[in-house]
Short mmCIF file of C-alpha atoms in Angstrom, two decimals:
data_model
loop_
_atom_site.label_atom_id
_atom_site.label_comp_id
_atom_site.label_asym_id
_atom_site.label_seq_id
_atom_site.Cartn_x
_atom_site.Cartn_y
_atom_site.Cartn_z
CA UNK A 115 -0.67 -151.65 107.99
CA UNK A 116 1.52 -148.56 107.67
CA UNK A 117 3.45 -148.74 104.45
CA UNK A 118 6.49 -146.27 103.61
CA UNK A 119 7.30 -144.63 100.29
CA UNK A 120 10.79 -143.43 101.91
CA UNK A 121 12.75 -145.80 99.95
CA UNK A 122 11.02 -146.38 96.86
CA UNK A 123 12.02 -144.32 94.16
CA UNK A 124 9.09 -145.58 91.43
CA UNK A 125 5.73 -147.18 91.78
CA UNK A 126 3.69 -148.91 88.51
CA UNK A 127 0.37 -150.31 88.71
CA UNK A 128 -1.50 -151.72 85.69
CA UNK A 129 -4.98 -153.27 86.17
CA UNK A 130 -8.80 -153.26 84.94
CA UNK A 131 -10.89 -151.12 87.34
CA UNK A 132 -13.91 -153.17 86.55
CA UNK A 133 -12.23 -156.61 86.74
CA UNK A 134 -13.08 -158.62 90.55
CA UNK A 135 -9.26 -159.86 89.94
CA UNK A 136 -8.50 -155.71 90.62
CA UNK A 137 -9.47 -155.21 93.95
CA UNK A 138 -6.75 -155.81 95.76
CA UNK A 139 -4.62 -153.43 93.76
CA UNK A 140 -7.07 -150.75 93.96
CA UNK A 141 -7.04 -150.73 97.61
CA UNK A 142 -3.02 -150.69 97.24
CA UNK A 143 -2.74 -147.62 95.12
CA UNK A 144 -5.63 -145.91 97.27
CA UNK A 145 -2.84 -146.22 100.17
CA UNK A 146 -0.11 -145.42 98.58
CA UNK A 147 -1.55 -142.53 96.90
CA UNK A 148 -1.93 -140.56 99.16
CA UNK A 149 -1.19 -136.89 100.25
CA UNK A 150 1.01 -138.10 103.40
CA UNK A 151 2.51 -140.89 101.41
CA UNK A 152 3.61 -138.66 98.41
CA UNK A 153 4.91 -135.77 101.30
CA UNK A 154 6.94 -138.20 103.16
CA UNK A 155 9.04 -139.01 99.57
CA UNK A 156 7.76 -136.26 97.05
CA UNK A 157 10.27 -137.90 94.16
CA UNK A 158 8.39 -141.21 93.92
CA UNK A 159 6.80 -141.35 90.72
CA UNK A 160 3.53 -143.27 90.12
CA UNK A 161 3.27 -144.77 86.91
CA UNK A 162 -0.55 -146.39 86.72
CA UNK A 163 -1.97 -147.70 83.44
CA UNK A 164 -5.71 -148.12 83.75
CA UNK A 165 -7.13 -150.80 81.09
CA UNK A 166 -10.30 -152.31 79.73
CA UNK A 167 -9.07 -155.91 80.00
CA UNK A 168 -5.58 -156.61 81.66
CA UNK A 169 -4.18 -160.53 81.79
CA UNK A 170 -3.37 -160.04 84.99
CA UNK A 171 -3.35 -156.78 88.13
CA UNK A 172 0.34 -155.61 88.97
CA UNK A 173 1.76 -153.56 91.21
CA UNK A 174 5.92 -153.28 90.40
CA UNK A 175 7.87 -151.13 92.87
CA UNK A 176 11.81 -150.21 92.26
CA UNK A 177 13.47 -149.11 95.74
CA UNK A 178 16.21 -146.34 95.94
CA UNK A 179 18.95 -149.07 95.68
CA UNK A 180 17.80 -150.15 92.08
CA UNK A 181 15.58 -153.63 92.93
CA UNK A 182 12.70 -154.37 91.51
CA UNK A 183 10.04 -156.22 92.64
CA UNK A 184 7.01 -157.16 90.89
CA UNK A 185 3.57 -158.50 92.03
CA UNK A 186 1.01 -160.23 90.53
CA UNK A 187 -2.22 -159.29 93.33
CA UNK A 188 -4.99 -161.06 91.49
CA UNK A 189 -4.97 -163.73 94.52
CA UNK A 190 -3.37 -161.77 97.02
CA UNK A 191 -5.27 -159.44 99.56
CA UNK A 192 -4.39 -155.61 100.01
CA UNK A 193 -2.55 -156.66 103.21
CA UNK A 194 -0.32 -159.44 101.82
CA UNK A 195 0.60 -156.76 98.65
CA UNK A 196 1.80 -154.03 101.53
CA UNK A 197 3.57 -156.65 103.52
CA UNK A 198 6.00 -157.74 100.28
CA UNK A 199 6.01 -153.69 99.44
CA UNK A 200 7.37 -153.21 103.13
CA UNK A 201 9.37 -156.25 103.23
CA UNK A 202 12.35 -154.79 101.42
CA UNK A 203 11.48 -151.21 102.81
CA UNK A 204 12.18 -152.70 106.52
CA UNK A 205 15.22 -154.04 105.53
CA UNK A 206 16.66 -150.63 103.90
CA UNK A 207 15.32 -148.42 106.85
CA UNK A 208 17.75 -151.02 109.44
CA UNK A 209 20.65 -150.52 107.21
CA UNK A 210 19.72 -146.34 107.28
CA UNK A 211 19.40 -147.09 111.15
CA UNK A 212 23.03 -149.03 111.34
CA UNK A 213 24.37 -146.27 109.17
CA UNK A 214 23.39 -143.41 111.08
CA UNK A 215 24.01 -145.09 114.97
CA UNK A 216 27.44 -145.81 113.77
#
């Protein structure tokens, strides 16, 4: 799944590298970290707090128009964390879209 950084202005990711309950957010920030992803919005900021024990893996993301979003990815797959990141990404690109067509 492609994910965009284009209109996410801050990314913050605590979790345990060792814990199982990690994994998903691993993969996450191994996606979203990347050269092309940091190129295609080079004033997102990655905020990532690496523990020894954690109560719980998050990933919160704040978009360019101030929400927030937080989620917990112990039980969620890589996928299902990029689909709620894109969710609100999708929905700022159509307004760009209507914006610029108009």
């Amino acid at each position: 799944m492609r994910t965009s950084l284009k209109f996410v202005d801050k990314v913050a990711i605590a979790f345990a590298p060792l814990s199982p309950a990690s994994r998903s957010v691993r993969v996450v920030w191994n996606r979203l970290h990347t050269h092309k992803q940091i190129a295609e919005n080079p004033k997102c900021q990655f905020d990532v707090k690496v523990m020894d024990k954690i109560a719980s893996p998050f990933i919160e993301v704040r978009y360019i128009d101030k929400k927030v979003i937080k989620i917990e990815t112990a039980s969620l797959t890589a996928e299902e964390v990029l689909q709620d990141i894109n969710r609100h990404s999708r929905k700022l690109q159509m307004e760009e879209d209507i914006r610029s067509s108009s």
